[in-house]
Amino acid sequence: MQSSKPTLDVWDSCCLIGILNGEKDKLAALLAQTRFFETGAAMLGLPIAALDEVIILSDGTSAEEKVRAFLLNPYVLPLHPNLEISFKSKNLRIRFDVKNLPELHDKAVAAGVPKDQAKKLRVKDSEILATALFYEATRLTTFDPFLLFLAHEYIEKETGLIVDRPASPFLPFPEEEERVT
Amino acid sequence: MPKRKREPTPKLSQDQLSLSLKLETTDRNKPNVDADDFFLAAEKWLRALKIFAKEQGEHVKWEIVDLKKASALVEVQPVRVETGKPVPNLVRKWEQGLKKVEQTGRPAPKLTPDALSALRDFVFSIPTNTVASIGNGPASERHKVTPLTQRRIEQAVAAFPPEPKKEYVAQGSIRGLLAVLDSWNPEERSFRLKLPMAPAKPVKCTYRDISLTAELGESFEGMVEITGQLRYKPEHPWPYAADVEHITTLPRKPKVSLKDLVGLVKLPEGEDSVSYVRSLRDAE
């Protein structure tokens, strides 16, 4: 492990489930992150709220043992909820609700979010977002259109947390960085 | 001795029982108030009243006494839930608190930070093309919520000192590198856990169960997951100390990588990971 602080990359459950389901449009970008984790350049943060969904999906299947073994990797950080996260999550839900932010729905739909998902931030989504914010993650990797919209429109400017799909390389690979400097 | 005449108890007028909110537009050509504007402001106003009542320890509901379209006026009164009787004292306290804040820009004794914060939400929710007036009862003079009112309420909110946050303890688990080991002192057996995300601030981990000592020896300089009571400083995401109950040694060399997980599960036809996760979360 490196002595300097690695980057914390928090994954939404759709990332791990995308890999488990072998989704071709996501695999290359997601698997490309492995080298950052295995070299200690980044830690893979998994909020318990997201981990639940992965575990429930693999429970009782042939994937169960492998998922369990994967979660024991030293670069995997299960991120536990606590009171601060609960309050942060509640505040996010109150804020990102069309009742309190009337323009939210129209803006989200204009940004490509399906109409039925554009009204408010749901409980699990807000827990995952609050977890990434609380643990001061560098990025939250997700494919969820509403989370991506909220981040680009509000969260990134206010907090610096990058919320994006994994395609964009968020940090140079250590060897590349050395070459640059 | 002549008998003293008892003074008659003054009868409470409607003004002393109820509070009202009135909205008017500033546009003479369009005198009708937008319904959305009215309900949004009324909702925030009612929320401020509810929080105020709750903070005063009053278990009341707010009943509509009057609702007029022409002037977009709503009038409500607090009614004790158990007895159904009005609570004029609550109306009086609200008016006094509001008056003091408006005059001085300082917090009023009856308005707690939460109540004041809800009041601020209300006064800042009033649309710019609308004039809102608040007061008690239908007859007495209402006064307008002006930019000065907003400023004074903002000042009063800011005058509350922020509540100091305290250290807290939470049951949980955390992963880190097992570093300095100090198992010689039976009074306080401890080790240091170097967290990947806070390497400069190792966590002081104490434990009582001596059977953990052997586990620690095997895991030295490797990654472990400790479970127990984690102690946090306010505003810090990672613990600074822990009372350890259990230790799990993580494999030094990963046995399963992300690549090994590819294609192990099949989602139902037509679903991908995003739609599957959405269906779970939307159903909650």
PDB file of N, CA, C and O in Angstrom, chain B residues 40-70:
ATOM      1  N   LEU B  40     -47.873  27.566  -1.928  1.00  0.00           N
ATOM      2  CA  LEU B  40     -46.470  27.377  -1.516  1.00  0.00           C
ATOM      3  C   LEU B  40     -46.169  28.241  -0.278  1.00  0.00           C
ATOM      4  O   LEU B  40     -45.618  27.765   0.716  1.00  0.00           O
ATOM      5  N   ALA B  41     -46.587  29.519  -0.359  1.00  0.00           N
ATOM      6  CA  ALA B  41     -46.339  30.425   0.778  1.00  0.00           C
ATOM      7  C   ALA B  41     -47.127  29.948   2.005  1.00  0.00           C
ATOM      8  O   ALA B  41     -46.608  29.941   3.134  1.00  0.00           O
ATOM      9  N   ALA B  42     -48.390  29.539   1.759  1.00  0.00           N
ATOM     10  CA  ALA B  42     -49.235  29.101   2.876  1.00  0.00           C
ATOM     11  C   ALA B  42     -48.660  27.848   3.535  1.00  0.00           C
ATOM     12  O   ALA B  42     -48.676  27.713   4.768  1.00  0.00           O
ATOM     13  N   GLU B  43     -48.104  26.968   2.727  1.00  0.00           N
ATOM     14  CA  GLU B  43     -47.516  25.738   3.273  1.00  0.00           C
ATOM     15  C   GLU B  43     -46.324  26.062   4.169  1.00  0.00           C
ATOM     16  O   GLU B  43     -46.173  25.511   5.258  1.00  0.00           O
ATOM     17  N   LYS B  44     -45.490  26.975   3.696  1.00  0.00           N
ATOM     18  CA  LYS B  44     -44.293  27.348   4.486  1.00  0.00           C
ATOM     19  C   LYS B  44     -44.709  28.075   5.766  1.00  0.00           C
ATOM     20  O   LYS B  44     -44.108  27.904   6.821  1.00  0.00           O
ATOM     21  N   TRP B  45     -45.728  28.910   5.654  1.00  0.00           N
ATOM     22  CA  TRP B  45     -46.222  29.662   6.817  1.00  0.00           C
ATOM     23  C   TRP B  45     -46.781  28.687   7.853  1.00  0.00           C
ATOM     24  O   TRP B  45     -46.453  28.758   9.038  1.00  0.00           O
ATOM     25  N   LEU B  46     -47.570  27.733   7.363  1.00  0.00           N
ATOM     26  CA  LEU B  46     -48.167  26.752   8.270  1.00  0.00           C
ATOM     27  C   LEU B  46     -47.088  25.880   8.911  1.00  0.00           C
ATOM     28  O   LEU B  46     -47.154  25.539  10.088  1.00  0.00           O
ATOM     29  N   ARG B  47     -46.059  25.568   8.135  1.00  0.00           N
ATOM     30  CA  ARG B  47     -44.954  24.756   8.676  1.00  0.00           C
ATOM     31  C   ARG B  47     -44.256  25.519   9.802  1.00  0.00           C
ATOM     32  O   ARG B  47     -43.919  24.956  10.844  1.00  0.00           O
ATOM     33  N   ALA B  48     -44.072  26.834   9.591  1.00  0.00           N
ATOM     34  CA  ALA B  48     -43.431  27.656  10.626  1.00  0.00           C
ATOM     35  C   ALA B  48     -44.298  27.653  11.892  1.00  0.00           C
ATOM     36  O   ALA B  48     -43.782  27.542  13.021  1.00  0.00           O
ATOM     37  N   LEU B  49     -45.619  27.747  11.720  1.00  0.00           N
ATOM     38  CA  LEU B  49     -46.520  27.737  12.881  1.00  0.00           C
ATOM     39  C   LEU B  49     -46.463  26.394  13.603  1.00  0.00           C
ATOM     40  O   LEU B  49     -46.442  26.334  14.833  1.00  0.00           O
ATOM     41  N   LYS B  50     -46.434  25.320  12.834  1.00  0.00           N
ATOM     42  CA  LYS B  50     -46.418  23.976  13.434  1.00  0.00           C
ATOM     43  C   LYS B  50     -45.150  23.761  14.240  1.00  0.00           C
ATOM     44  O   LYS B  50     -45.190  23.224  15.351  1.00  0.00           O
ATOM     45  N   ILE B  51     -44.013  24.161  13.664  1.00  0.00           N
ATOM     46  CA  ILE B  51     -42.746  23.983  14.381  1.00  0.00           C
ATOM     47  C   ILE B  51     -42.754  24.825  15.650  1.00  0.00           C
ATOM     48  O   ILE B  51     -42.332  24.374  16.710  1.00  0.00           O
ATOM     49  N   PHE B  52     -43.284  26.046  15.543  1.00  0.00           N
ATOM     50  CA  PHE B  52     -43.358  26.921  16.716  1.00  0.00           C
ATOM     51  C   PHE B  52     -44.185  26.249  17.817  1.00  0.00           C
ATOM     52  O   PHE B  52     -43.771  26.189  18.980  1.00  0.00           O
ATOM     53  N   ALA B  53     -45.349  25.717  17.438  1.00  0.00           N
ATOM     54  CA  ALA B  53     -46.226  25.069  18.435  1.00  0.00           C
ATOM     55  C   ALA B  53     -45.534  23.868  19.069  1.00  0.00           C
ATOM     56  O   ALA B  53     -45.585  23.671  20.281  1.00  0.00           O
ATOM     57  N   LYS B  54     -44.869  23.090  18.233  1.00  0.00           N
ATOM     58  CA  LYS B  54     -44.173  21.893  18.738  1.00  0.00           C
ATOM     59  C   LYS B  54     -43.077  22.287  19.719  1.00  0.00           C
ATOM     60  O   LYS B  54     -42.924  21.680  20.780  1.00  0.00           O
ATOM     61  N   GLU B  55     -42.326  23.328  19.372  1.00  0.00           N
ATOM     62  CA  GLU B  55     -41.222  23.768  20.236  1.00  0.00           C
ATOM     63  C   GLU B  55     -41.747  24.344  21.552  1.00  0.00           C
ATOM     64  O   GLU B  55     -41.036  24.379  22.548  1.00  0.00           O
ATOM     65  N   GLN B  56     -43.000  24.812  21.526  1.00  0.00           N
ATOM     66  CA  GLN B  56     -43.612  25.331  22.760  1.00  0.00           C
ATOM     67  C   GLN B  56     -44.248  24.207  23.583  1.00  0.00           C
ATOM     68  O   GLN B  56     -44.870  24.457  24.612  1.00  0.00           O
ATOM     69  N   GLY B  57     -44.139  23.005  23.070  1.00  0.00           N
ATOM     70  CA  GLY B  57     -44.691  21.853  23.792  1.00  0.00           C
ATOM     71  C   GLY B  57     -46.200  21.729  23.653  1.00  0.00           C
ATOM     72  O   GLY B  57     -46.844  21.039  24.436  1.00  0.00           O
ATOM     73  N   GLU B  58     -46.768  22.411  22.668  1.00  0.00           N
ATOM     74  CA  GLU B  58     -48.226  22.362  22.483  1.00  0.00           C
ATOM     75  C   GLU B  58     -48.596  21.312  21.435  1.00  0.00           C
ATOM     76  O   GLU B  58     -48.084  21.335  20.311  1.00  0.00           O
ATOM     77  N   HIS B  59     -49.462  20.393  21.822  1.00  0.00           N
ATOM     78  CA  HIS B  59     -49.928  19.369  20.887  1.00  0.00           C
ATOM     79  C   HIS B  59     -51.217  19.878  20.242  1.00  0.00           C
ATOM     80  O   HIS B  59     -52.301  19.648  20.743  1.00  0.00           O
ATOM     81  N   VAL B  60     -51.042  20.624  19.166  1.00  0.00           N
ATOM     82  CA  VAL B  60     -52.225  21.245  18.541  1.00  0.00           C
ATOM     83  C   VAL B  60     -52.314  20.886  17.067  1.00  0.00           C
ATOM     84  O   VAL B  60     -51.346  20.452  16.459  1.00  0.00           O
ATOM     85  N   LYS B  61     -53.516  21.085  16.533  1.00  0.00           N
ATOM     86  CA  LYS B  61     -53.653  21.042  15.078  1.00  0.00           C
ATOM     87  C   LYS B  61     -54.148  22.430  14.659  1.00  0.00           C
ATOM     88  O   LYS B  61     -54.689  23.171  15.494  1.00  0.00           O
ATOM     89  N   TRP B  62     -53.921  22.769  13.414  1.00  0.00           N
ATOM     90  CA  TRP B  62     -54.308  24.109  12.960  1.00  0.00           C
ATOM     91  C   TRP B  62     -55.534  23.982  12.067  1.00  0.00           C
ATOM     92  O   TRP B  62     -55.479  23.344  11.023  1.00  0.00           O
ATOM     93  N   GLU B  63     -56.620  24.611  12.550  1.00  0.00           N
ATOM     94  CA  GLU B  63     -57.865  24.502  11.786  1.00  0.00           C
ATOM     95  C   GLU B  63     -58.085  25.755  10.953  1.00  0.00           C
ATOM     96  O   GLU B  63     -57.810  26.874  11.417  1.00  0.00           O
ATOM     97  N   ILE B  64     -58.610  25.569   9.770  1.00  0.00           N
ATOM     98  CA  ILE B  64     -58.910  26.742   8.944  1.00  0.00           C
ATOM     99  C   ILE B  64     -60.173  27.389   9.474  1.00  0.00           C
ATOM    100  O   ILE B  64     -61.206  26.735   9.637  1.00  0.00           O
ATOM    101  N   VAL B  65     -60.065  28.681   9.767  1.00  0.00           N
ATOM    102  CA  VAL B  65     -61.223  29.437  10.252  1.00  0.00           C
ATOM    103  C   VAL B  65     -61.870  30.127   9.058  1.00  0.00           C
ATOM    104  O   VAL B  65     -63.080  30.250   8.970  1.00  0.00           O
ATOM    105  N   ASP B  66     -61.026  30.563   8.138  1.00  0.00           N
ATOM    106  CA  ASP B  66     -61.550  31.268   6.973  1.00  0.00           C
ATOM    107  C   ASP B  66     -60.569  31.140   5.813  1.00  0.00           C
ATOM    108  O   ASP B  66     -59.359  31.064   6.018  1.00  0.00           O
ATOM    109  N   LEU B  67     -61.114  31.114   4.626  1.00  0.00           N
ATOM    110  CA  LEU B  67     -60.302  31.036   3.420  1.00  0.00           C
ATOM    111  C   LEU B  67     -61.022  31.847   2.361  1.00  0.00           C
ATOM    112  O   LEU B  67     -62.138  31.512   1.980  1.00  0.00           O
ATOM    113  N   LYS B  68     -60.418  32.960   1.963  1.00  0.00           N
ATOM    114  CA  LYS B  68     -61.115  33.833   0.997  1.00  0.00           C
ATOM    115  C   LYS B  68     -60.348  33.896  -0.304  1.00  0.00           C
ATOM    116  O   LYS B  68     -59.140  34.092  -0.303  1.00  0.00           O
ATOM    117  N   LYS B  69     -61.079  33.797  -1.366  1.00  0.00           N
ATOM    118  CA  LYS B  69     -60.432  33.805  -2.683  1.00  0.00           C
ATOM    119  C   LYS B  69     -60.004  35.218  -3.079  1.00  0.00           C
ATOM    120  O   LYS B  69     -58.877  35.430  -3.523  1.00  0.00           O
ATOM    121  N   ALA B  70     -60.920  36.178  -2.918  1.00  0.00           N
ATOM    122  CA  ALA B  70     -60.699  37.507  -3.468  1.00  0.00           C
ATOM    123  C   ALA B  70     -59.366  38.085  -3.046  1.00  0.00           C
ATOM    124  O   ALA B  70     -58.637  38.669  -3.829  1.00  0.00           O
TER     125      ALA B  70
END
